[in-house]
Amino acid sequence: MTEDVSRRGFLKTAGIAVAAGAITGTAAQTQEPPATGRKIRIIGLACSPRKGKTTAAAVQVALEAAAGVSPDIQTELIELAGMNIPVFDPVNPNKGDFTSLEPKLADAAVAGFIIGTPVYFSGMSSLCKAFIDQCMVFRKNNFALKNKVAGVVAVGGVRNGGQELAIESVQAALMCQEMIVVGDGSPTAHTGATVLNDGQDDISGDEFGLNTVRNLGRRVAEVAVRMAR
Ligand SMILES: Cc1cc2nc3c(=O)[nH]c(=O)nc-3n(C[C@H](O)[C@H](O)[C@H](O)COP(=O)(O)O)c2cc1C
């Protein structure tokens, strides 16, 4: 953001950001170190119970932007839809399908995550919360997610429907894992990617939201590359 923090200056900056992003999609790209050939993995996690819908679509856009930062980056989209991620129960522990995710997420080659959640009543989805609670195992296992970079995408059915609240609640949990939490990078540069489902399960018309998604993907990748090297 510029030093002009008046409302007019703020809106002017955002307007320029939208226009520039729409044309180039890379308005604020930073210089990255040259490729080394060592693969850096970034995993996208879509935490909607609905497979292939708007949250998955937004996370995929972020992953594509992340992949553009360096040829060393490899991306993978994991959808929790259809997986059995049980509510965390300390009395009767049951990991369900989380067991198969565990080694994948803790892999040292994984440097970054893009976590997408639908907005449910101004917060994250219950599936997202169940996933985050199951991540307790990493905290207990020498903080296995420590120093991995994470950015958050939230998709709602309403503009200002709670996207930022959902993002911040996910971020707060990730900080308990000593992860490095980042927002959407410049030029939008706020807490994360805030996306609008137009009511027809389509996000393609939300150009501002998609710019935050791309900026988030790039930001996660930029920091992941620096951490990995
Ligand atoms: C239980 C429930 C609660 C919801 N609450 C909100 C809400 O508070 N704010 C909002 O903007 N959208 C809300 N929505 C709409 C979803 O966030 C929106 O449809 C989103 O795109 C769904 O993600 P998906 O397409 O990946 O399943 C809610 C949907 C459901 C099913």
PDB file of C-alpha atoms and ligand atoms in Angstrom, residues 48-50 53-56 117-123 155-163 197 201, ligand 1:
ATOM      1  CA  SER A  48     -15.277 -27.942   0.900  1.00  0.00           C
ATOM      2  CA  PRO A  49     -17.422 -31.037   1.233  1.00  0.00           C
ATOM      3  CA  ARG A  50     -18.374 -30.393  -2.413  1.00  0.00           C
ATOM      4  CA  LYS A  53     -16.720 -26.630  -6.773  1.00  0.00           C
ATOM      5  CA  THR A  54     -15.752 -23.036  -6.097  1.00  0.00           C
ATOM      6  CA  THR A  55     -13.229 -23.566  -3.299  1.00  0.00           C
ATOM      7  CA  ALA A  56     -11.340 -26.154  -5.327  1.00  0.00           C
ATOM      8  CA  THR A 117     -12.307 -23.042   2.785  1.00  0.00           C
ATOM      9  CA  PRO A 118     -15.864 -22.126   1.913  1.00  0.00           C
ATOM     10  CA  VAL A 119     -17.350 -19.562   4.271  1.00  0.00           C
ATOM     11  CA  TYR A 120     -19.850 -21.249   6.548  1.00  0.00           C
ATOM     12  CA  PHE A 121     -21.686 -18.811   8.824  1.00  0.00           C
ATOM     13  CA  SER A 122     -18.767 -16.392   8.725  1.00  0.00           C
ATOM     14  CA  GLY A 123     -16.209 -19.029   9.600  1.00  0.00           C
ATOM     15  CA  VAL A 155     -14.993 -18.415  -0.919  1.00  0.00           C
ATOM     16  CA  GLY A 156     -18.383 -17.098   0.131  1.00  0.00           C
ATOM     17  CA  GLY A 157     -21.760 -16.711  -1.471  1.00  0.00           C
ATOM     18  CA  VAL A 158     -21.877 -13.038  -0.506  1.00  0.00           C
ATOM     19  CA  ARG A 159     -19.384 -10.198  -0.873  1.00  0.00           C
ATOM     20  CA  ASN A 160     -18.284  -9.444   2.702  1.00  0.00           C
ATOM     21  CA  GLY A 161     -19.950 -12.680   3.809  1.00  0.00           C
ATOM     22  CA  GLY A 162     -17.236 -13.434   6.335  1.00  0.00           C
ATOM     23  CA  GLN A 163     -14.308 -14.317   4.068  1.00  0.00           C
ATOM     24  CA  ASN A 197     -19.361 -17.427  -5.620  1.00  0.00           C
ATOM     25  CA  ASP A 201     -21.016 -22.048  -8.381  1.00  0.00           C
TER      26      ASP A 201
HETATM   27  C1  LIG B   1     -23.886 -24.073   5.883  1.00  0.00           C
HETATM   28  C2  LIG B   1     -23.506 -22.951   4.952  1.00  0.00           C
HETATM   29  C3  LIG B   1     -23.242 -21.707   5.475  1.00  0.00           C
HETATM   30  C4  LIG B   1     -22.847 -20.666   4.643  1.00  0.00           C
HETATM   31  N1  LIG B   1     -22.563 -19.461   5.196  1.00  0.00           N
HETATM   32  C5  LIG B   1     -22.095 -18.463   4.418  1.00  0.00           C
HETATM   33  C6  LIG B   1     -21.713 -17.212   4.994  1.00  0.00           C
HETATM   34  O1  LIG B   1     -21.792 -16.997   6.193  1.00  0.00           O
HETATM   35  N2  LIG B   1     -21.223 -16.254   4.165  1.00  0.00           N
HETATM   36  C7  LIG B   1     -21.116 -16.434   2.814  1.00  0.00           C
HETATM   37  O2  LIG B   1     -20.642 -15.525   2.118  1.00  0.00           O
HETATM   38  N3  LIG B   1     -21.475 -17.620   2.236  1.00  0.00           N
HETATM   39  C8  LIG B   1     -21.957 -18.633   2.994  1.00  0.00           C
HETATM   40  N4  LIG B   1     -22.291 -19.842   2.443  1.00  0.00           N
HETATM   41  C9  LIG B   1     -22.109 -20.027   0.986  1.00  0.00           C
HETATM   42  C10 LIG B   1     -20.810 -20.744   0.639  1.00  0.00           C
HETATM   43  O3  LIG B   1     -19.706 -20.170   1.301  1.00  0.00           O
HETATM   44  C11 LIG B   1     -20.527 -20.648  -0.866  1.00  0.00           C
HETATM   45  O4  LIG B   1     -21.595 -21.229  -1.582  1.00  0.00           O
HETATM   46  C12 LIG B   1     -19.225 -21.300  -1.268  1.00  0.00           C
HETATM   47  O5  LIG B   1     -18.940 -20.954  -2.608  1.00  0.00           O
HETATM   48  C13 LIG B   1     -19.280 -22.819  -1.138  1.00  0.00           C
HETATM   49  O6  LIG B   1     -18.021 -23.378  -1.479  1.00  0.00           O
HETATM   50  P1  LIG B   1     -17.930 -24.658  -2.462  1.00  0.00           P
HETATM   51  O7  LIG B   1     -18.531 -24.243  -3.794  1.00  0.00           O
HETATM   52  O8  LIG B   1     -16.484 -24.967  -2.586  1.00  0.00           O
HETATM   53  O9  LIG B   1     -18.698 -25.758  -1.813  1.00  0.00           O
HETATM   54  C14 LIG B   1     -22.723 -20.884   3.241  1.00  0.00           C
HETATM   55  C15 LIG B   1     -23.032 -22.153   2.728  1.00  0.00           C
HETATM   56  C16 LIG B   1     -23.419 -23.165   3.570  1.00  0.00           C
HETATM   57  C17 LIG B   1     -23.695 -24.530   2.979  1.00  0.00           C
END
